[in-house]
Structures are given as structure tokens and as C-alpha cells.
Coordinates of C-alpha atoms in Angstrom, one line a residue:
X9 CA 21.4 197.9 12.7
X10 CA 22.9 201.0 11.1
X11 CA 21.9 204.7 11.5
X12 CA 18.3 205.6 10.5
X13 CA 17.0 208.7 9.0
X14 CA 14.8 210.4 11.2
X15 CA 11.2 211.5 9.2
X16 CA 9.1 212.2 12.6
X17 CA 9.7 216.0 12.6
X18 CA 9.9 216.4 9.1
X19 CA 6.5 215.3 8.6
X20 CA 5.2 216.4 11.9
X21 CA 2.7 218.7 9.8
X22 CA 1.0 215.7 8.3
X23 CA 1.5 213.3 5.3
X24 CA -0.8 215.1 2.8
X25 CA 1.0 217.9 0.2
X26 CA -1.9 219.6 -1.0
X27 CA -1.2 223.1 -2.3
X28 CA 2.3 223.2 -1.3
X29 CA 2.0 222.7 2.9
X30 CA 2.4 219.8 4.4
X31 CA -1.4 218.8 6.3
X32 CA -2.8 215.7 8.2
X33 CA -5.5 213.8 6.3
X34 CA -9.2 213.6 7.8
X35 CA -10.0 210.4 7.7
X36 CA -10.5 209.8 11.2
X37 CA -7.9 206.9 10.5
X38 CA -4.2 206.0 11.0
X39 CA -1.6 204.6 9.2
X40 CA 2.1 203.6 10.7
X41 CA 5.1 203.0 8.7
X42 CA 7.3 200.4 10.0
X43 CA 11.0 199.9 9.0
X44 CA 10.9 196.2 7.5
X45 CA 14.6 195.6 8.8
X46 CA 13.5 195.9 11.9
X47 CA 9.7 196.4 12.8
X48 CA 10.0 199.1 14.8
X49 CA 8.0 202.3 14.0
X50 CA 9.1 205.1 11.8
X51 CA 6.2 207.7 11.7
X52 CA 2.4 207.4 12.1
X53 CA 0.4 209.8 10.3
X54 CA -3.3 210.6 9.5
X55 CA -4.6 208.8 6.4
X56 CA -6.0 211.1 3.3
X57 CA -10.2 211.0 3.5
X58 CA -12.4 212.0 -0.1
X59 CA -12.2 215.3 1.0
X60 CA -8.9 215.8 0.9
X61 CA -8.7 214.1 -2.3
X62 CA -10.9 216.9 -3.6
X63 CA -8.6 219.8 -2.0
X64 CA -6.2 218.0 -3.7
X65 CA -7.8 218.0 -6.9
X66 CA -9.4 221.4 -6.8
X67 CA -5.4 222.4 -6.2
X68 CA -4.3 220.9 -9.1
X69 CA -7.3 222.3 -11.2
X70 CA -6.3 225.8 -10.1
X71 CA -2.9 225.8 -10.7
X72 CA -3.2 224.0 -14.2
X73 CA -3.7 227.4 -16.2
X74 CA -0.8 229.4 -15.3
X75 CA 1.8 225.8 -15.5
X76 CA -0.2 225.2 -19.1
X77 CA 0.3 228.4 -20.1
X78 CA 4.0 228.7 -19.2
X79 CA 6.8 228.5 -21.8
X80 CA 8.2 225.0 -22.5
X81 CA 11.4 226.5 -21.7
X82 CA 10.3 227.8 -18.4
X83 CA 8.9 224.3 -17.9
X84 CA 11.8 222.5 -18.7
X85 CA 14.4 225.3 -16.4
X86 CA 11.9 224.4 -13.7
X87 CA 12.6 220.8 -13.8
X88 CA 16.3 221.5 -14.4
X89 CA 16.0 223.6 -11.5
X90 CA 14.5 220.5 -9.7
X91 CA 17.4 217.9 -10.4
X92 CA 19.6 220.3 -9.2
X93 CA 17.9 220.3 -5.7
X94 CA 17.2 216.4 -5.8
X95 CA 21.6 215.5 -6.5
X96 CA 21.5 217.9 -3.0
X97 CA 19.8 216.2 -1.2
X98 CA 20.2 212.6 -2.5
X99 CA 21.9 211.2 0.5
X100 CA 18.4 212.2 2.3
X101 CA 16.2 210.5 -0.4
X102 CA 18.3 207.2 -0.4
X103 CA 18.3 206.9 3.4
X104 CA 14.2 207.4 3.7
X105 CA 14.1 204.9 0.9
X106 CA 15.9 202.7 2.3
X107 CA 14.4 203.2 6.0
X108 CA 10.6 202.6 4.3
X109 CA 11.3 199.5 1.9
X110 CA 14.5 197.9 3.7
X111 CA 16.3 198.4 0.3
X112 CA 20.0 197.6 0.5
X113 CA 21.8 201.6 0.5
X114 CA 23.4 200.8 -2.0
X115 CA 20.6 200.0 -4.4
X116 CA 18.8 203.3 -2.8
X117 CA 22.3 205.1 -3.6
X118 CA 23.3 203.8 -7.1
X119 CA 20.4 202.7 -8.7
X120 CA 16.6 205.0 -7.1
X121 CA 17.9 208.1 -6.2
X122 CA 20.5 208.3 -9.3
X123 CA 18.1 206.8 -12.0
X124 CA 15.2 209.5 -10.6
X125 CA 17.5 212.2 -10.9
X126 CA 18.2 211.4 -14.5
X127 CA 14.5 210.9 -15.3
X128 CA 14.0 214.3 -14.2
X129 CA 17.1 216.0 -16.2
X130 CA 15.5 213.8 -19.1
X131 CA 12.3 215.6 -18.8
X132 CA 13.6 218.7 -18.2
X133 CA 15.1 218.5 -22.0
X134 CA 11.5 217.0 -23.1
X135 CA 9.6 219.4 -22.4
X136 CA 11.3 221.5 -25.0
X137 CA 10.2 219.1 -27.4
X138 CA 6.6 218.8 -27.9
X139 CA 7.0 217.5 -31.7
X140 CA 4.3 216.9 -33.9
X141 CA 3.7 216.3 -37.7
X142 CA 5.0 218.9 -40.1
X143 CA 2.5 221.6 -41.4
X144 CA 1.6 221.2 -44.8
X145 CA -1.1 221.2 -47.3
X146 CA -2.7 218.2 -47.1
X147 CA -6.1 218.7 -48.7
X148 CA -4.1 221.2 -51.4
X149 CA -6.5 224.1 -50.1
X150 CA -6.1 224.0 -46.4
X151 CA -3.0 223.9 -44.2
X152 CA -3.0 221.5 -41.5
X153 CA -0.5 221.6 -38.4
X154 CA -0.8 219.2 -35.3
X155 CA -0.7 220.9 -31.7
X156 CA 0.2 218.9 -28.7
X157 CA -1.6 220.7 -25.5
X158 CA -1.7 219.8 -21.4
X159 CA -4.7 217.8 -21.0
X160 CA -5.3 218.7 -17.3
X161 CA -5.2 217.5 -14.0
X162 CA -4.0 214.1 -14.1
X163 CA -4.7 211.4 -10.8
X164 CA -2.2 208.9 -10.4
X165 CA -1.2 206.1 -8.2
X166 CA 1.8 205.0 -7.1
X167 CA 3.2 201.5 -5.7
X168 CA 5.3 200.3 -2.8
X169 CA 8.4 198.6 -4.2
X170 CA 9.9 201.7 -6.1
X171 CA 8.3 204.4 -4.1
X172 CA 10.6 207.8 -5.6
X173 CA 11.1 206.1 -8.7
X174 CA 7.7 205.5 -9.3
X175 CA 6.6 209.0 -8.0
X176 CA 8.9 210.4 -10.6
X177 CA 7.8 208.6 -13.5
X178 CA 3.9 209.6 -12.7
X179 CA 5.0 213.1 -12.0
X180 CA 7.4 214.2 -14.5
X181 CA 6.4 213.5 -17.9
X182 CA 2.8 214.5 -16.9
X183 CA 4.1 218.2 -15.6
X184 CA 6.7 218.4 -18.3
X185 CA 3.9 218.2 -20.9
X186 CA 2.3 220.6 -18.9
X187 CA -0.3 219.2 -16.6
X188 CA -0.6 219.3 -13.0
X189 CA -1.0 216.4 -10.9
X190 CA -2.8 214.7 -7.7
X191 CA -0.3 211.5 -6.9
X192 CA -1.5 208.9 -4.0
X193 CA 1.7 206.9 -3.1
X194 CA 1.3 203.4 -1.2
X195 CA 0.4 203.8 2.5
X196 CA 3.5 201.9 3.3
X197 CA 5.9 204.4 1.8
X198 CA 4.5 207.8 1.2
X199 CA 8.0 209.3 2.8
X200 CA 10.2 209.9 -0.8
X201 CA 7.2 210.9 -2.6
X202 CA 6.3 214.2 -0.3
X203 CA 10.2 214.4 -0.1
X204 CA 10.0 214.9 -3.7
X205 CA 6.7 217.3 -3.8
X206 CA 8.6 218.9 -1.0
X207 CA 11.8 219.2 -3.8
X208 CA 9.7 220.7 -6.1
X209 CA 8.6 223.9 -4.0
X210 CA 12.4 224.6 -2.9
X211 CA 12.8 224.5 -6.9
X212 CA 10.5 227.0 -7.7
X213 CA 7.8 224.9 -9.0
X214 CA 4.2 226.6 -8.5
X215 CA 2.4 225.6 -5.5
X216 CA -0.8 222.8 -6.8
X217 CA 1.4 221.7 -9.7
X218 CA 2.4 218.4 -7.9
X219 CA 0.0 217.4 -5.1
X220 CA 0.5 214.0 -3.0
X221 CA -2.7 212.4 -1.2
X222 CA -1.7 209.7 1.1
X223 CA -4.6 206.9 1.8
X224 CA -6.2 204.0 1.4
X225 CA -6.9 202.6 -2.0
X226 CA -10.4 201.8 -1.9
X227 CA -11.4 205.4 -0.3
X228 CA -8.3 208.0 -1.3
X229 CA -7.2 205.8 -4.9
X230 CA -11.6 205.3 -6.2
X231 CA -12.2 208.5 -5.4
X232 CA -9.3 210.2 -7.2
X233 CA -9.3 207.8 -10.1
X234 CA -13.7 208.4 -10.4
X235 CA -12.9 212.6 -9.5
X236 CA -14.7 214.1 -12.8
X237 CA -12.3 217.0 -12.5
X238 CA -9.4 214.6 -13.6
X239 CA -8.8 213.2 -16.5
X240 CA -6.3 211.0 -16.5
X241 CA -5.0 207.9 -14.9
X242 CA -1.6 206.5 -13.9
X243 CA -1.9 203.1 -11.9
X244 CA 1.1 200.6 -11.0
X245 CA 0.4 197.9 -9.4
X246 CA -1.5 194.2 -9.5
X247 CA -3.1 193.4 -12.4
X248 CA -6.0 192.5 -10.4
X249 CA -6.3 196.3 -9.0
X250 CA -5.6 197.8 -12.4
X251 CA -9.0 196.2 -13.3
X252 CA -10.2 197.8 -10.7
X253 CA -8.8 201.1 -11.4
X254 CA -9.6 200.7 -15.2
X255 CA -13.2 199.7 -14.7
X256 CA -13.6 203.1 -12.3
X257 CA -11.6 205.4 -14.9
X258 CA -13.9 204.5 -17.8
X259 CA -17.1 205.3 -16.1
X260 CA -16.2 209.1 -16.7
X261 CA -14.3 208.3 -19.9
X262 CA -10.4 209.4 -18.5
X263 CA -7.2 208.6 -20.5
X264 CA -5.9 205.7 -18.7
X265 CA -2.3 203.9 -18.5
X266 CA -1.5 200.9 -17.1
X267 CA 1.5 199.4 -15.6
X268 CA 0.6 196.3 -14.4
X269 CA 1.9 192.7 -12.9
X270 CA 4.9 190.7 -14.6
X271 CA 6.9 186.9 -14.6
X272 CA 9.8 187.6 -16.9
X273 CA 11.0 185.0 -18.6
X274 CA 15.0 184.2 -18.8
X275 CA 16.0 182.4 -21.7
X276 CA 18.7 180.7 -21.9
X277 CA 19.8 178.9 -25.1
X278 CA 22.5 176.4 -25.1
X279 CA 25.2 178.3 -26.4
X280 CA 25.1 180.9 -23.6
X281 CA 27.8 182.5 -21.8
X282 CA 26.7 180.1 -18.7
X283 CA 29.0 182.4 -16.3
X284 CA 27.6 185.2 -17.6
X285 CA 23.6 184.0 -17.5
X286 CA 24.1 182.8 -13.9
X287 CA 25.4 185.8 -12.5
X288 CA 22.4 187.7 -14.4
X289 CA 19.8 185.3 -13.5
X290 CA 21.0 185.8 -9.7
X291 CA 21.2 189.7 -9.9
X292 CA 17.9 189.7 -11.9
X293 CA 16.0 187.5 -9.5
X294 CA 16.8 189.2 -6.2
X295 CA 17.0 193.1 -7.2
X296 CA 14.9 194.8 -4.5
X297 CA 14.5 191.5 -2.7
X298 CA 12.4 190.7 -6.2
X299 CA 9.8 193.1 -5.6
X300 CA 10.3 194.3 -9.4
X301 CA 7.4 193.5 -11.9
X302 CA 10.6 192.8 -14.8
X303 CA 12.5 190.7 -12.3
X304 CA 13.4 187.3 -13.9
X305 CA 11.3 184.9 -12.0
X306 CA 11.4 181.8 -14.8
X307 CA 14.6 180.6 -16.2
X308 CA 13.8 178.3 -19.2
X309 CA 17.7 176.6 -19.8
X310 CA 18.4 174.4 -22.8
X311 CA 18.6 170.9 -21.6
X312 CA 22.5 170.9 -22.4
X313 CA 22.9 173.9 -19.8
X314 CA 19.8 172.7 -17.3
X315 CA 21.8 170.9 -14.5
X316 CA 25.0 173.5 -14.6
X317 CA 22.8 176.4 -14.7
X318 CA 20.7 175.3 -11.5
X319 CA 24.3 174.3 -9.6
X320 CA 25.7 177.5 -10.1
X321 CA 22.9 179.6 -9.5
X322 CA 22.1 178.1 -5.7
X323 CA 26.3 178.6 -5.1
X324 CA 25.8 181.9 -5.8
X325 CA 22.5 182.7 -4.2
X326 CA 24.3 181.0 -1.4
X327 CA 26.8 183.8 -1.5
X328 CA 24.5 186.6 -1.2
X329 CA 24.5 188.2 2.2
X330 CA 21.7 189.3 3.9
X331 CA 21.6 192.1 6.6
X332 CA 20.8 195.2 7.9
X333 CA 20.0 197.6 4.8
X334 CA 22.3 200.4 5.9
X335 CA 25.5 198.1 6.0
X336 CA 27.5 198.9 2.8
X337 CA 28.0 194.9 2.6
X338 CA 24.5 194.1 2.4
X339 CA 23.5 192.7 -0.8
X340 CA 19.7 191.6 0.1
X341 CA 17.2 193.5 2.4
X342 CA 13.8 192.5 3.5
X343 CA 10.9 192.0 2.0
X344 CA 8.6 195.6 2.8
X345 CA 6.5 194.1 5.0
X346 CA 6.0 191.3 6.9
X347 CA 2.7 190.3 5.4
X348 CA 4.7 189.9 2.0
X349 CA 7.4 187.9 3.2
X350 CA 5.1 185.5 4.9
X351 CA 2.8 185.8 1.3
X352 CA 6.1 184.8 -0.7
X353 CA 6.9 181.9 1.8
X354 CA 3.4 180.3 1.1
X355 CA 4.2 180.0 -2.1
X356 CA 7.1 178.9 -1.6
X357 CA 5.7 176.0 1.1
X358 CA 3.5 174.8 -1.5
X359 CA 5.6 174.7 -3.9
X360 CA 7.5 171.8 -1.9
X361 CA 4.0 169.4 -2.6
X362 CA 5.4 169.3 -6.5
X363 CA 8.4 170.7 -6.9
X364 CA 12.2 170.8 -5.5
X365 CA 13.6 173.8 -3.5
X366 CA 16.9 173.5 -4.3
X367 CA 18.4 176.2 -2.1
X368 CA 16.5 179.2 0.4
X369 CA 12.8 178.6 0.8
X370 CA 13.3 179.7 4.8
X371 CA 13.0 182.7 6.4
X372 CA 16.6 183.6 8.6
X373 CA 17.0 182.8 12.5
X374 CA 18.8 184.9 14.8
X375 CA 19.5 188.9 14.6
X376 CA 17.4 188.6 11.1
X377 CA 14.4 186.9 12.5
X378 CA 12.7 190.3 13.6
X379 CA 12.5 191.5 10.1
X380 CA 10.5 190.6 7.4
X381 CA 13.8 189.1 5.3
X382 CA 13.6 185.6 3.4
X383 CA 16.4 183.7 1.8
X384 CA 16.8 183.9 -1.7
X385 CA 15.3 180.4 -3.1
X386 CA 15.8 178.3 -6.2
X387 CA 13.0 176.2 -7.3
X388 CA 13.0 173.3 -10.0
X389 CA 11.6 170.6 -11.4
X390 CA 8.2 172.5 -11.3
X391 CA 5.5 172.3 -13.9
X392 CA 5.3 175.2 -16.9
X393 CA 1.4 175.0 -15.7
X394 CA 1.9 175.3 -11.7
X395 CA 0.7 178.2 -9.5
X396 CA 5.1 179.0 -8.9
X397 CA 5.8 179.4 -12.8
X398 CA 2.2 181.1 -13.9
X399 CA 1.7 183.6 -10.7
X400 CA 3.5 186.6 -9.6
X401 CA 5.3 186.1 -6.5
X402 CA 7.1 189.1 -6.2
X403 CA 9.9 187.9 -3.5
X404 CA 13.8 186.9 -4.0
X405 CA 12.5 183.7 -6.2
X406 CA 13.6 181.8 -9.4
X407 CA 11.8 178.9 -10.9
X408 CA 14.3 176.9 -13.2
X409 CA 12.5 175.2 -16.2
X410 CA 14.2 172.9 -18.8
X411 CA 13.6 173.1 -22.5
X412 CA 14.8 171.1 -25.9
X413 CA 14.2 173.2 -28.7
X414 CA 14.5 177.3 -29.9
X415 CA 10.8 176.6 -30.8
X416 CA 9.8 175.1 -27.2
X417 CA 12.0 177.5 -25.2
X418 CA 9.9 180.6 -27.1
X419 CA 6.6 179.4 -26.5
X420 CA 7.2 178.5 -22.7
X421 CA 8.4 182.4 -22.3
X422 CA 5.2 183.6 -23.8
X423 CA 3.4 181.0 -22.1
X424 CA 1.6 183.2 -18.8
X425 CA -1.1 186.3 -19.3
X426 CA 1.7 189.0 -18.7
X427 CA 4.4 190.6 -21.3
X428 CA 5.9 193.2 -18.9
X429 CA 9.8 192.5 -19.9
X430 CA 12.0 189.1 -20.8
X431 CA 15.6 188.7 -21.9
X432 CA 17.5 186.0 -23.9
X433 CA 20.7 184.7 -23.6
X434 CA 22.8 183.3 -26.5
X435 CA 26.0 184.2 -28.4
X436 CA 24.2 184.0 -31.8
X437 CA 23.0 186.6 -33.6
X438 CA 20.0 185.3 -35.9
X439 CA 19.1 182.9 -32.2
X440 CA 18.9 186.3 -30.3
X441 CA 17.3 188.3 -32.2
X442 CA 14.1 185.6 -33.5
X443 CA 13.6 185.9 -29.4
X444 CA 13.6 189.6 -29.6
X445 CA 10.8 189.2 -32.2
X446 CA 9.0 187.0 -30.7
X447 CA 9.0 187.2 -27.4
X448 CA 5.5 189.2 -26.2
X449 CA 7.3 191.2 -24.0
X450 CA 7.4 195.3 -23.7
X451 CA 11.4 195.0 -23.1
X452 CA 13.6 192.0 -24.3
X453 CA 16.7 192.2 -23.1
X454 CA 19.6 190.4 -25.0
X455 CA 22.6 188.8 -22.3
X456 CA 21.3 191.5 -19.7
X457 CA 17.8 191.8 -17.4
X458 CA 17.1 194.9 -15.7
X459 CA 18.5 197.9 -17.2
X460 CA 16.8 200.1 -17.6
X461 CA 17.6 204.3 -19.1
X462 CA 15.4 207.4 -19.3
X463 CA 15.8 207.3 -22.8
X464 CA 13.7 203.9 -23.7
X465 CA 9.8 203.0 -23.0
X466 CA 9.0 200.8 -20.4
X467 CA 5.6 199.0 -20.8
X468 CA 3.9 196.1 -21.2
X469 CA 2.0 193.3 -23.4
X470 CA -1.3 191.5 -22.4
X471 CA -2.3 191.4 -18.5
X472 CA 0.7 193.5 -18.0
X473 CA -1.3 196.5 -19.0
X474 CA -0.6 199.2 -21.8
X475 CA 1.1 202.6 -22.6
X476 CA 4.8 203.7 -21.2
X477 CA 6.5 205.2 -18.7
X478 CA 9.7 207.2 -19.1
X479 CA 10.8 208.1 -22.6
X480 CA 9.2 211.0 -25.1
X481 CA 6.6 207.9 -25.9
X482 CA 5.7 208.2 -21.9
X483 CA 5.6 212.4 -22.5
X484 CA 3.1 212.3 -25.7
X485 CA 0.6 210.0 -23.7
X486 CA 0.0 213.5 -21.3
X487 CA -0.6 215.4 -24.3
X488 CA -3.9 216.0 -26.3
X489 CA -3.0 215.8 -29.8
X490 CA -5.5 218.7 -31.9
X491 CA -5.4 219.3 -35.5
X492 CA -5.8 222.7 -36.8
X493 CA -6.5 223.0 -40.3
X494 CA -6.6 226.7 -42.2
X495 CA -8.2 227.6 -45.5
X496 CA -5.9 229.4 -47.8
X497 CA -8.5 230.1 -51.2
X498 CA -10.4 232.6 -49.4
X499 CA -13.5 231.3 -51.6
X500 CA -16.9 231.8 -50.2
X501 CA -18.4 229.3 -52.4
X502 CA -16.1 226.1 -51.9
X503 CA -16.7 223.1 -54.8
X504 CA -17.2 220.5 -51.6
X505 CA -20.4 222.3 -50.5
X506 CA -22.2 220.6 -53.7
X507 CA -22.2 217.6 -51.7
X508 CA -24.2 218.9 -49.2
X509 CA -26.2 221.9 -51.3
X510 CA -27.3 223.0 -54.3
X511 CA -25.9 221.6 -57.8
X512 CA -22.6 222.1 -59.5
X513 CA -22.5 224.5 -62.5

């Protein structure tokens, strides 16, 4: 296996940023991150108890006047500031990302690290631009303006599969806008998110602006999501927590976002670049080892297309190499932990009682076997109905569906209870673009799956939750919109009081 990068003395203080310094938590309890390539240890730390969630919080509370209060332009040169010290120390960020998740480097070095670089250069230039409608007189009497304003200390949570890039997309638009912010990262990957709090001091950002609590869910996440002194909520994850998270978050009445499970669908009509959907449908399957909630995990292929499209795609799953994740030629890492691969390969094993695996569906023998890798796996001739096509699997897995008409092939996409993200593949126009419409997706992709830019919203429809992340549309949700409204007659006596008092002359 390839060189690691070595976290033990970096967080030898503790795994809690509260306040700018590095602590321990005081639950009483321990927490150990283990590398999924291999299963050895990588640093065991002192889980986050209620009480440090309220250190946290109280932080955050303090330090929220002066950030409010600052210019937009300080703001933004703040985060600019910030980007700057991220691009130094990228090679850093990719290697703990890679070391905690078992992402291929080359993922961690082209795609996380870059991509949360660029959100934060993005923000920086948002934060400028707190837009709002144009004052004017409205009533004829009055002039009304609309002020955007920091809402406060918002309490967010975090998931495992894109730990920086999910840190960053909590953190930045809500301290762009203004806000400070208490962030609990997944226990089984807290390492890129202190690296970035950590990022944020050496760029000059004010200590309790960004705060990272690492615990367990049900003590650390209830607590901070219920914590009356915040009032917001940021969850990613399950659709089944964010339930959880949303029924605790409306109990004190908190602005809440959601960003919850997915099973993109991947369209393919029959007069579709088949080369071209293959190769997508394989890359879009097995990015991060298809721990991604807009992965494409059903493939619904026009009968014409059906058989070609399922040949091609095992040859190339075939071709994808599996190894250690700091090997340049690795295309596939593990799963993050071994719990989820063996969760992935139930699916898969009942699967087998109704369906065909056409290629994958095992878990690798020899120098692989200690890891918690899986081969990527094909599955067809499964029902639209069964527990492979309808449920999140979240592992390197494609279910292949046929489909006879544009009509059918539409309805089977929007046929599970999320709408995270879809794509659909076709070189016609007015076929394309009647998917786009219809699909109830919050991203449709047309002969691409994945992309995704700073620039654009990423959210989703139905179970997949609500609001966005990234994009100015992510930066107005952490703002509290006010209307201020003037009188310019100067009259004591106004014509509207008749309506309440006395008569009209």
C-alpha cells in the first residue's frame, strides 16, 4: 500500500475545534478511525459530549456580532484569503481524504480538494453580493427596500462520503452571508473538516466563526440540531435520519435544509451515443466507489439499445482496477467501511433470488481481501418494483432496466420517492429536453451524470429533501430577508387610519 498521511500528532490535542484550539471531547467515549484500504488504525480520539456541543455553540453565539457586523468585502477577502491557504496545502487535504474514505488520489486530487477550493473562491465573490429587490415606492407614499441580514448561529451536519466537500458547502455560504457556525462531521471522517476549521484560523478568520464538534449523532447531532441558541439546520444524509433531524429542528421552530438520499435514474433513449452512455453510466455508477446520493444507480435503456448497453457496460466494469487508493492507477477504492461494504453485498446476495448479476457481485480475494473493497456489479433483469431498483444502495452498483416507449422510460425514472439528480441520453433535441421537463429531479443532466460547478444549485425533489447547496440560491437560504418600508408624506393624519378610527371628512 502506498504512503499514508500521518494525522496522529496533528490532532494529538483532540478532535473538537471549539473556539479556534484544538480539544478532546468529554464524553467519556472513543471513537477510532480506520483506513478502509487497509483496516489498520489511523487516530483514535475522544468523542464530542452535550457539553461540548454547548461550548461550541456558545462560541459561535459570541463571535457572531463582530463576523455580522463586518463588511461584505472584509467577509469575502477573508474567504479569498482562505482559498489561498487551502491550494497550499491541498496535497495535505487530498491525502487525509483519501486515508479516511479510501478515495482513489486522484479523485481526492482532481475532483474534492479542487472543487472545495473553487466553492470557497465562489463564496468569497458572494458575499459581495447580498442582492435584494430594488427600492421603490410601492404603496406611492412609502419607500420600501429589502435587507438581507446573518441570521445567527447555524448547526449543521455533515456526512461520510464527501467529508471536505461537504464541510465546505455547510460552512461557506452560511459564513459568507455572515453567520457563524457549529459543524458535526461523521465520526468516521472528522480529519478534512478540522483541517479546514484549522485553514480558516491560519487565514485570518475570527476564532468561533467556524466551530467543528465531533460525535455521535443521537447525543452530539440531537443536541445541536434541538440547541435553542441555533437557528438553523444543515443535514446530509439518509432520508430516514433527515426525518429525524427535521422532526427535532421544528420543535424550536429553526430554518431547516435538507439534503437527503437519491437513485438517479439514467435514461437512455434509443438514439443515444451508445459509446458515449456506456462510458457515462460506468463512470457515474462507480464515482467514490458509489457512495454519491446523484450516482446513477438505474439505467432504463430503450429496448433497441437494452442488450448492447448491458455487454458493454460489464466489459468495461471489467476494466476498472481496483487497488490501493494512493496508487496513481487506481480507479476504484473501498467502500468507507467495512460495515458498508458487507451492507452493499446483502443487497446484492438478494438480489441473485430475482434477478441476474451479470458481472461483480463479490467482494476481491488476495492483497484486497483486508479492505472493505467490492467489485463493481451489474444487475439486470430486476423488477422496476424490487428492493435493488426502489432502495438506496449506495455502493459501486447499476441496475439495468429495459423500456419501450419515451412515455414508459419517463415514468419508470420518476418512479421511486427520491428526485435528488437524473440525466438523459439522446441526440435529439425536443426528446432531451421533454426529459429535462419532466423528470422530478433537482439536476437533469443531458449526455453527462455528475458534474457538478459552484455556480449551479444542487438539491432535491420529494424524499430527497429541499433547499440547495452551493450557488447564490444556497447563499440567500442563510439570510433573513426584512422589509423596511419609510413614509415620505410626513402627514400626521394618514387617509388609511379611517379604517381603523374616526370617519372620513
Amino acid at each position: 500500500m502506498g504512503n499514508r498521511f500521518q494525522v496522529k500528532d496533528r490532532f494529538a490535542d483532540g478532535a473538537q475545534y471549539i473556539d479556534g484550539q484544538l480539544r478532546p471531547g468529554t464524553s467519556g467515549r472513543s471513537h477510532t478511525v480506520v483506513d478502509p484500504a487497509t483496516g489498520d488504525e489511523v487516530l483514535t480520539y475522544e468523542l464530542a459530549s452535550t457539553a461540548d456541543v454547548d461550548e461550541a455553540v456558545a462560541a459561535a453565539k459570541r463571535a457572531f456580532p463582530g463576523w455580522s457586523g463586518a463588511t461584505p468585502g472584509e467577509r469575502s477577502d477573508a474567504l479569498h484569503r482562505l482559498a489561498a491557504v487551502l491550494a497550499e496545502q491541498a496535497e495535505d487535504f487530498a491525502h487525509a481524504e483519501s486515508l479516511q474514505c479510501g478515495k482513489p488520489i486522484k479523485l481526492s486530487t482532481e475532483f474534492d480538494v479542487p472543487g472545495t477550493i473553487d466553492n470557497t473562491a465562489f463564496f468569497a465573490g458572494a458575499a459581495r453580493h447580498l442582492q435584494g429587490q430594488a427600492a421603490g415606492e410601492y404603496s406611492g407614499d412609502h419607500t420600501s427596500y429589502v435587507r438581507r441580514e446573518a441570521i445567527g448561529v447555524v448547526g449543521s451536519i455533515a456526512p461520510w462520503n464527501y467529508p471536505l466537500q461537504m464541510a465546505a458547502w455547510k460552512i461557506l455560504p452560511a459564513i459568507a452571508a455572515g453567520n457563524t457556525i457549529v459543524l458535526k462531521p461523521a465520526e468516521l471522517t472528522p480529519l478534512t473538516s478540522l483541517m479546514f476549521a484549522q485553514a480558516a484560523k491560519d487565514a485570518g478568520l475570527p476564532d468561533g466563526v467556524i466551530n467543528i464538534v465531533t460525535g455521535a449523532g443521537r447525543e452530539a447531532g440531537e443536541h445541536l440540531v434541538g440547541h435553542p441558541d441555533v437557528v438553523m439546520t444543515s443535514f446530509t444524509g439518509s432520508t430516514a435520519v433527515g426525518k429525524r433531524v427535521a422532526e427535532i429542528a421544528t420543535a424550536t421552530v429553526k430554518r431547516l435544509h435538507l439534503e437527503l438520499g437519491g437513485k438517479a435514474p439514467f435514461l437512455v433513449f434509443d438514439d443515444a451515443d451508445l459509446e458515449a452512455a456506456a462510458h457515462g453510466a460506468v463512470a457515474a455508477s462507480l464515482i467514490n466507489t458509489g457512495q454519491d446520493c446523484t450516482a446513477a444507480t438505474r439505467a432504463y435503456v430503450q429496448r433497441p439499445l437494452h442488450d448492447a448497453f448491458v455487454a458493454r457496460v460489464a466489459e468495461l466494469m471489467e476494466s476498472v482496477r481496483l487497488g490501493d487508493p494512493f496508487a496513481s492507477t487506481t480507479d476504484l477504492g473501498p467502500l468507507v467501511s467495512h460495515a458498508q461494504r458487507d451492507r452493499v453485498a446483502a443487497f446484492v446476495d438478494r438480489a441473485r433470488a430475482y434477478a441476474t448479476v451479470v458481472t461483480g457481485g463479490e467482494v476481491p480475494a488476495g492483497d484486497l481481501a483486508a479492505g472493505a473493497y467490492y467489485r463493481p456489479t451489474l444487475i439486470a433483469g430486476a423488477a422496476q418494483d424490487s428492493e435493488v431498483v426502489q432502495s438506496e444502495i449506495f455502493g459501486p452498483v447499476l441496475v439495468v432496466l429495459p423500456f419501450d416507449t419515451d412515455d414508459e422510460g419517463i415514468a419508470l425514472a420518476n418512479d421511486t420517492p427520491y428526485g435528488l439528480a437524473a440525466s438523459a441520453w439522446s441526440r435529439d433535441l425536443y426528446r432531451a429536453n421533454r426529459a429535462t421537463r419532466e423528470i422530478k429531479a433537482g439536476c437533469v443532466w443531458v449526455n453527462d451524470h455528475i458534474p457538478i460547478i459552484s455556480e449551479m444549485p444542487h438539491g432535491g425533489y420529494k424524499a430527497s429533501g429541499f433547499g440547495k447547496d452551493m450557488s447564490t440560491y444556497s447563499f440567500e437560504e442563510y439570510t433573513q430577508v426584512k422589509h423596511v418600508m419609510y413614509d415620505n408624506t410626513a402627514v400626521a393624519e394618514k387617509d388609511w387610519h379611517r379604517t381603523i378610527f374616526g370617519d372620513r371628512p
